[in-house]
Amino acid sequence: MKQLYKVANNVFAVSVSEGLRAWTTLKPRFAEFATPLSAEKPVLEVEVKSMELPEYAGERIYEPVHGGIGFISSCASRMGDGSLALEFRHVADAEPRLLMIMPSTLDRADITIASDGDDNDSYFLSHALMIAFMIATCGNGTLLFHSSAVVYSGKAYLFQGKSGTGKSTHARLWTEHIVGAELLNDDNPLISFAEDGTAMAYGSPWSGKTHCYRNVAAPVGAIVRIVRGAENSLRRLAPLKAYASLTASVFFMPFLSEELREKRHKTIERLAGSVACCEMHCRPDADAALTCMRGLMIYANN
């Protein structure tokens, strides 16, 4: 069964074998993003099936140094015809749970889930779909951010930082203590530019441990790097530091072409010059959210 989804103005198609348990679990997260079938060509065609993982031959071109994110480890190989083969597995498990093949055009993903079944297969499938979407859109000005995001007073505010620094906590403090603040996404919002040049933030079907899969968009008011501190203080970053801060939180696979890497750098550079990029040293308390909000209102309205 084929269904189209639209995320950050990018339409992609997902075709799944009937009754696939991993997709049955995952599908509700995509429901808000479903869009009617049309003549518009998707940026990505995905086909998902469950069977014994096929064998392939290729040169290993990427393997994470530290074993992967969370309990997923992924590696990539380049096949003889230029296709990418990406394996996803439990960090401590030698056998892959999922294999994704993408042609050199990067506009299709054939995903195979191991047929023996695993309670976490929906997590593997979600991660693979996110990576496929990211790869297929990285050349058209779409950026996938590792951050929490809220919408307040008509604008989106993204909170980025290293894992464990309190991005989700800071977003929650906004929603709890600032009237009108709502969570947009708690792990993987997207940013792209509208036709008039406005940087727009979008919800996505990928939101980490928090079930917040909202098909909502808002102009970006500011992007803030969260740093734990003894006092609550906000400062705006200089352009070069802003670029470095943004780059650290944008998802990207290092094995993609030089052309795609250059396009990504130009998009980040454009973003750094378009919106306020700040650093917030803070405690995990209500005053941190209020201090941040008051400071950002100055930048967002200038």
Short mmCIF file of C-alpha atoms in Angstrom, two decimals:
data_model
loop_
_atom_site.label_atom_id
_atom_site.label_comp_id
_atom_site.label_asym_id
_atom_site.label_seq_id
_atom_site.Cartn_x
_atom_site.Cartn_y
_atom_site.Cartn_z
CA MET A 1 0.00 0.00 0.00
CA LYS A 2 1.42 3.39 -1.05
CA GLN A 3 0.95 6.62 0.89
CA LEU A 4 2.39 10.09 0.31
CA TYR A 5 3.66 12.23 3.18
CA LYS A 6 4.67 15.89 3.17
CA VAL A 7 7.30 17.04 5.66
CA ALA A 8 8.84 20.52 5.48
CA ASN A 9 7.34 20.90 1.98
CA ASN A 10 9.07 17.71 0.80
CA VAL A 11 6.74 14.99 -0.49
CA PHE A 12 7.89 11.39 -0.13
CA ALA A 13 6.15 8.08 -0.77
CA VAL A 14 6.12 5.01 1.47
CA SER A 15 5.00 1.60 0.20
CA VAL A 16 4.78 -1.12 2.85
CA SER A 17 3.99 -4.83 2.79
CA GLU A 18 0.52 -5.52 4.19
CA GLY A 19 0.45 -6.19 7.93
CA LEU A 20 4.09 -5.29 8.63
CA ARG A 21 4.17 -4.97 12.44
CA ALA A 22 6.95 -2.37 12.59
CA TRP A 23 5.02 -0.04 10.27
CA THR A 24 1.71 -0.63 12.08
CA THR A 25 3.40 0.66 15.23
CA LEU A 26 5.06 3.57 13.45
CA LYS A 27 2.32 4.71 11.07
CA PRO A 28 0.33 6.86 13.58
CA ARG A 29 3.35 9.16 13.93
CA PHE A 30 3.10 9.95 10.21
CA ALA A 31 -0.69 10.40 10.13
CA GLU A 32 -0.66 14.21 10.38
CA PHE A 33 1.76 14.40 7.46
CA ALA A 34 -0.27 12.27 5.04
CA THR A 35 -1.13 14.05 1.79
CA PRO A 36 -3.32 12.96 -1.14
CA LEU A 37 -1.78 11.17 -4.11
CA SER A 38 -0.97 13.65 -6.86
CA ALA A 39 1.10 14.15 -9.98
CA GLU A 40 3.84 15.80 -7.92
CA LYS A 41 7.02 13.74 -8.11
CA PRO A 42 8.17 12.72 -4.61
CA VAL A 43 11.71 13.59 -3.58
CA LEU A 44 11.96 10.03 -2.24
CA GLU A 45 10.27 6.70 -2.96
CA VAL A 46 10.50 4.20 -0.10
CA GLU A 47 9.58 0.52 -0.24
CA VAL A 48 9.55 -1.49 3.00
CA LYS A 49 9.36 -5.27 3.28
CA SER A 50 10.19 -8.01 5.76
CA MET A 51 12.32 -10.99 4.74
CA GLU A 52 15.77 -12.44 5.20
CA LEU A 53 18.22 -9.59 4.65
CA PRO A 54 19.74 -9.84 1.14
CA GLU A 55 23.46 -10.17 0.66
CA TYR A 56 25.36 -7.41 -1.10
CA ALA A 57 28.96 -6.55 -2.02
CA GLY A 58 30.41 -3.12 -1.37
CA GLU A 59 33.24 -1.07 0.08
CA ARG A 60 32.72 0.05 3.67
CA ILE A 61 32.85 3.86 3.63
CA TYR A 62 31.45 4.79 7.02
CA GLU A 63 31.25 3.26 10.46
CA PRO A 64 30.60 5.26 13.65
CA VAL A 65 33.54 5.51 16.01
CA HIS A 66 31.45 5.18 19.15
CA GLY A 67 28.97 2.55 18.01
CA GLY A 68 25.97 4.69 17.11
CA ILE A 69 23.21 6.80 18.62
CA GLY A 70 21.22 5.28 21.48
CA PHE A 71 20.98 1.56 20.89
CA ILE A 72 21.27 1.83 17.10
CA SER A 73 24.51 1.46 15.22
CA SER A 74 24.63 2.18 11.50
CA CYS A 75 27.30 1.72 8.87
CA ALA A 76 27.43 2.42 5.14
CA SER A 77 28.99 0.75 2.12
CA ARG A 78 29.33 1.86 -1.50
CA MET A 79 28.31 -0.77 -4.02
CA GLY A 80 29.82 -1.22 -7.48
CA ASP A 81 27.01 0.66 -9.25
CA GLY A 82 27.31 3.65 -6.90
CA SER A 83 24.40 2.64 -4.66
CA LEU A 84 24.58 3.08 -0.89
CA ALA A 85 23.95 0.18 1.46
CA LEU A 86 23.19 1.17 5.06
CA GLU A 87 22.94 -1.41 7.84
CA PHE A 88 21.20 -0.73 11.15
CA ARG A 89 21.79 -2.97 14.18
CA HIS A 90 21.72 -3.07 17.96
CA VAL A 91 24.97 -1.58 19.23
CA ALA A 92 25.90 -4.84 20.98
CA ASP A 93 24.58 -7.10 18.22
CA ALA A 94 26.77 -8.36 15.36
CA GLU A 95 23.83 -9.08 13.05
CA PRO A 96 22.00 -6.22 11.29
CA ARG A 97 18.27 -5.84 11.88
CA LEU A 98 17.58 -3.66 8.85
CA LEU A 99 19.22 -3.02 5.47
CA MET A 100 18.53 0.05 3.34
CA ILE A 101 19.72 0.38 -0.26
CA MET A 102 19.69 3.79 -2.00
CA PRO A 103 20.74 4.29 -5.64
CA SER A 104 23.32 6.94 -6.59
CA THR A 105 20.43 9.31 -7.41
CA LEU A 106 19.43 9.20 -3.71
CA ASP A 107 15.73 9.39 -4.62
CA ARG A 108 14.75 5.85 -3.62
CA ALA A 109 15.18 3.67 -0.53
CA ASP A 110 14.56 -0.08 -0.50
CA ILE A 111 14.28 -1.12 3.13
CA THR A 112 14.36 -4.73 4.30
CA ILE A 113 13.60 -5.63 7.93
CA ALA A 114 14.83 -8.99 9.20
CA SER A 115 11.89 -11.40 9.15
CA ASP A 116 12.52 -13.02 12.56
CA GLY A 117 10.94 -10.01 14.30
CA ASP A 118 12.20 -7.75 17.09
CA ASP A 119 10.24 -5.56 19.50
CA ASN A 120 12.42 -2.60 18.48
CA ASP A 121 11.99 -2.97 14.70
CA SER A 122 9.71 0.08 14.58
CA TYR A 123 12.53 2.14 16.08
CA PHE A 124 14.94 0.82 13.44
CA LEU A 125 12.44 1.60 10.68
CA SER A 126 11.82 5.11 12.00
CA HIS A 127 15.55 5.79 12.09
CA ALA A 128 16.04 4.44 8.56
CA LEU A 129 13.18 6.56 7.20
CA MET A 130 14.63 9.65 8.86
CA ILE A 131 18.08 8.98 7.40
CA ALA A 132 16.63 8.33 3.93
CA PHE A 133 14.60 11.56 4.10
CA MET A 134 17.64 13.51 5.29
CA ILE A 135 19.84 12.15 2.49
CA ALA A 136 17.20 12.76 -0.19
CA THR A 137 16.62 16.38 0.88
CA CYS A 138 20.10 17.53 1.96
CA GLY A 139 20.72 19.12 -1.44
CA ASN A 140 17.54 21.21 -1.60
CA GLY A 141 18.06 23.45 1.42
CA THR A 142 16.34 21.29 4.05
CA LEU A 143 18.15 20.88 7.37
CA LEU A 144 17.28 18.27 9.99
CA PHE A 145 18.17 19.57 13.44
CA HIS A 146 18.96 17.64 16.61
CA SER A 147 17.07 19.98 18.94
CA SER A 148 13.88 20.67 20.85
CA ALA A 149 11.61 23.37 19.45
CA VAL A 150 8.72 25.43 20.74
CA VAL A 151 6.35 27.88 19.10
CA TYR A 152 5.64 31.11 20.95
CA SER A 153 3.97 34.31 19.75
CA GLY A 154 3.92 33.02 16.18
CA LYS A 155 7.61 32.11 15.94
CA ALA A 156 9.67 28.97 16.48
CA TYR A 157 12.55 28.76 18.92
CA LEU A 158 14.99 25.85 18.67
CA PHE A 159 17.09 24.67 21.61
CA GLN A 160 20.20 22.73 20.65
CA GLY A 161 23.19 21.33 22.54
CA LYS A 162 25.02 18.16 23.45
CA SER A 163 23.00 15.19 24.63
CA GLY A 164 22.13 15.57 28.31
CA THR A 165 22.56 19.36 28.47
CA GLY A 166 18.85 19.97 28.95
CA LYS A 167 17.31 20.80 25.55
CA SER A 168 14.07 18.95 26.31
CA THR A 169 14.01 20.26 29.87
CA HIS A 170 14.36 23.85 28.68
CA ALA A 171 11.57 23.38 26.09
CA ARG A 172 9.35 21.89 28.80
CA LEU A 173 10.05 24.85 31.10
CA TRP A 174 8.84 27.17 28.33
CA THR A 175 5.58 25.24 27.91
CA GLU A 176 5.02 25.08 31.69
CA HIS A 177 5.88 28.66 32.65
CA ILE A 178 5.30 30.81 29.55
CA VAL A 179 1.66 31.26 28.59
CA GLY A 180 1.11 30.42 24.93
CA ALA A 181 4.31 28.42 24.39
CA GLU A 182 3.71 25.04 22.72
CA LEU A 183 6.05 22.20 21.87
CA LEU A 184 6.72 21.89 18.13
CA ASN A 185 9.06 18.89 18.21
CA ASP A 186 11.28 17.41 20.91
CA ASP A 187 14.16 15.93 18.93
CA ASN A 188 14.17 16.40 15.15
CA PRO A 189 12.51 19.53 13.75
CA LEU A 190 13.43 20.71 10.25
CA ILE A 191 14.33 24.10 8.81
CA SER A 192 14.09 25.31 5.23
CA PHE A 193 13.64 28.66 3.52
CA ALA A 194 10.34 29.96 2.16
CA GLU A 195 10.17 31.64 -1.26
CA ASP A 196 10.46 35.07 0.38
CA GLY A 197 13.67 34.01 2.14
CA THR A 198 12.16 33.45 5.59
CA ALA A 199 13.71 30.61 7.58
CA MET A 200 10.85 28.28 8.55
CA ALA A 201 10.83 25.56 11.23
CA TYR A 202 8.68 22.45 10.76
CA GLY A 203 7.49 19.60 12.92
CA SER A 204 8.36 16.08 11.80
CA PRO A 205 7.35 12.43 12.36
CA TRP A 206 10.58 12.02 14.36
CA SER A 207 10.50 13.36 17.91
CA GLY A 208 12.65 11.10 20.07
CA LYS A 209 11.01 9.76 23.22
CA THR A 210 8.32 12.46 23.25
CA HIS A 211 5.20 11.79 21.21
CA CYS A 212 4.96 15.15 19.47
CA TYR A 213 4.41 14.59 15.76
CA ARG A 214 2.88 17.89 14.67
CA ASN A 215 2.47 19.06 11.09
CA VAL A 216 3.05 22.68 12.07
CA ALA A 217 5.34 25.38 10.66
CA ALA A 218 6.46 28.78 11.97
CA PRO A 219 9.13 31.38 11.12
CA VAL A 220 12.31 30.84 13.09
CA GLY A 221 12.64 33.45 15.84
CA ALA A 222 16.01 32.25 17.15
CA ILE A 223 18.21 29.19 17.66
CA VAL A 224 19.72 28.75 21.11
CA ARG A 225 22.54 26.50 22.29
CA ILE A 226 21.81 25.30 25.83
CA VAL A 227 24.75 25.06 28.25
CA ARG A 228 24.43 24.08 31.90
CA GLY A 229 25.45 26.90 34.21
CA ALA A 230 25.16 28.25 37.72
CA GLU A 231 23.38 31.42 36.54
CA ASN A 232 20.82 32.14 33.85
CA SER A 233 22.24 34.32 31.10
CA LEU A 234 21.73 34.71 27.34
CA ARG A 235 24.17 36.07 24.77
CA ARG A 236 24.11 36.34 21.00
CA LEU A 237 26.82 34.49 19.11
CA ALA A 238 29.11 36.14 16.57
CA PRO A 239 28.58 34.91 12.96
CA LEU A 240 31.49 32.44 12.93
CA LYS A 241 30.50 30.91 16.29
CA ALA A 242 26.88 30.83 15.16
CA TYR A 243 27.86 28.85 12.06
CA ALA A 244 29.89 26.39 14.15
CA SER A 245 27.05 26.00 16.64
CA LEU A 246 24.49 25.27 13.91
CA THR A 247 26.79 22.85 12.11
CA ALA A 248 27.21 20.78 15.27
CA SER A 249 23.44 20.14 15.45
CA VAL A 250 22.60 19.53 11.78
CA PHE A 251 22.29 15.86 10.84
CA PHE A 252 24.48 14.88 7.91
CA MET A 253 26.16 11.73 6.65
CA PRO A 254 29.89 12.44 6.08
CA PHE A 255 30.18 10.04 3.15
CA LEU A 256 27.96 12.00 0.76
CA SER A 257 29.37 13.87 -2.24
CA GLU A 258 31.43 17.04 -2.09
CA GLU A 259 28.63 18.79 -4.01
CA LEU A 260 26.05 17.91 -1.34
CA ARG A 261 28.42 18.88 1.46
CA GLU A 262 28.95 22.27 -0.18
CA LYS A 263 25.20 22.82 -0.55
CA ARG A 264 24.71 21.96 3.09
CA HIS A 265 27.42 24.40 4.18
CA LYS A 266 25.85 27.20 2.13
CA THR A 267 22.42 26.52 3.66
CA ILE A 268 23.86 26.64 7.20
CA GLU A 269 25.76 29.82 6.33
CA ARG A 270 22.55 31.38 5.03
CA LEU A 271 20.71 30.37 8.21
CA ALA A 272 23.44 31.81 10.44
CA GLY A 273 23.06 35.12 8.63
CA SER A 274 19.25 35.09 8.71
CA VAL A 275 18.28 34.36 12.32
CA ALA A 276 19.58 35.14 15.78
CA CYS A 277 21.86 32.38 17.10
CA CYS A 278 22.44 32.54 20.85
CA GLU A 279 23.98 30.67 23.76
CA MET A 280 22.05 30.21 26.99
CA HIS A 281 23.89 29.31 30.20
CA CYS A 282 21.17 28.16 32.54
CA ARG A 283 19.85 26.20 35.46
CA PRO A 284 16.89 23.83 34.97
CA ASP A 285 14.36 26.24 36.51
CA ALA A 286 11.47 28.50 35.55
CA ASP A 287 13.65 31.62 35.62
CA ALA A 288 15.84 30.10 32.88
CA ALA A 289 12.87 29.93 30.51
CA LEU A 290 11.72 33.44 31.38
CA THR A 291 15.22 34.92 31.05
CA CYS A 292 15.68 33.21 27.70
CA MET A 293 12.28 34.29 26.38
CA ARG A 294 12.74 37.94 27.37
CA GLY A 295 16.13 38.11 25.72
CA LEU A 296 14.97 36.34 22.55
CA MET A 297 12.01 38.68 22.10
CA ILE A 298 14.51 41.49 21.52
CA TYR A 299 16.34 39.52 18.79
CA ALA A 300 13.23 38.00 17.20
CA ASN A 301 11.60 41.38 16.67
CA ASN A 302 14.64 43.12 15.19
#
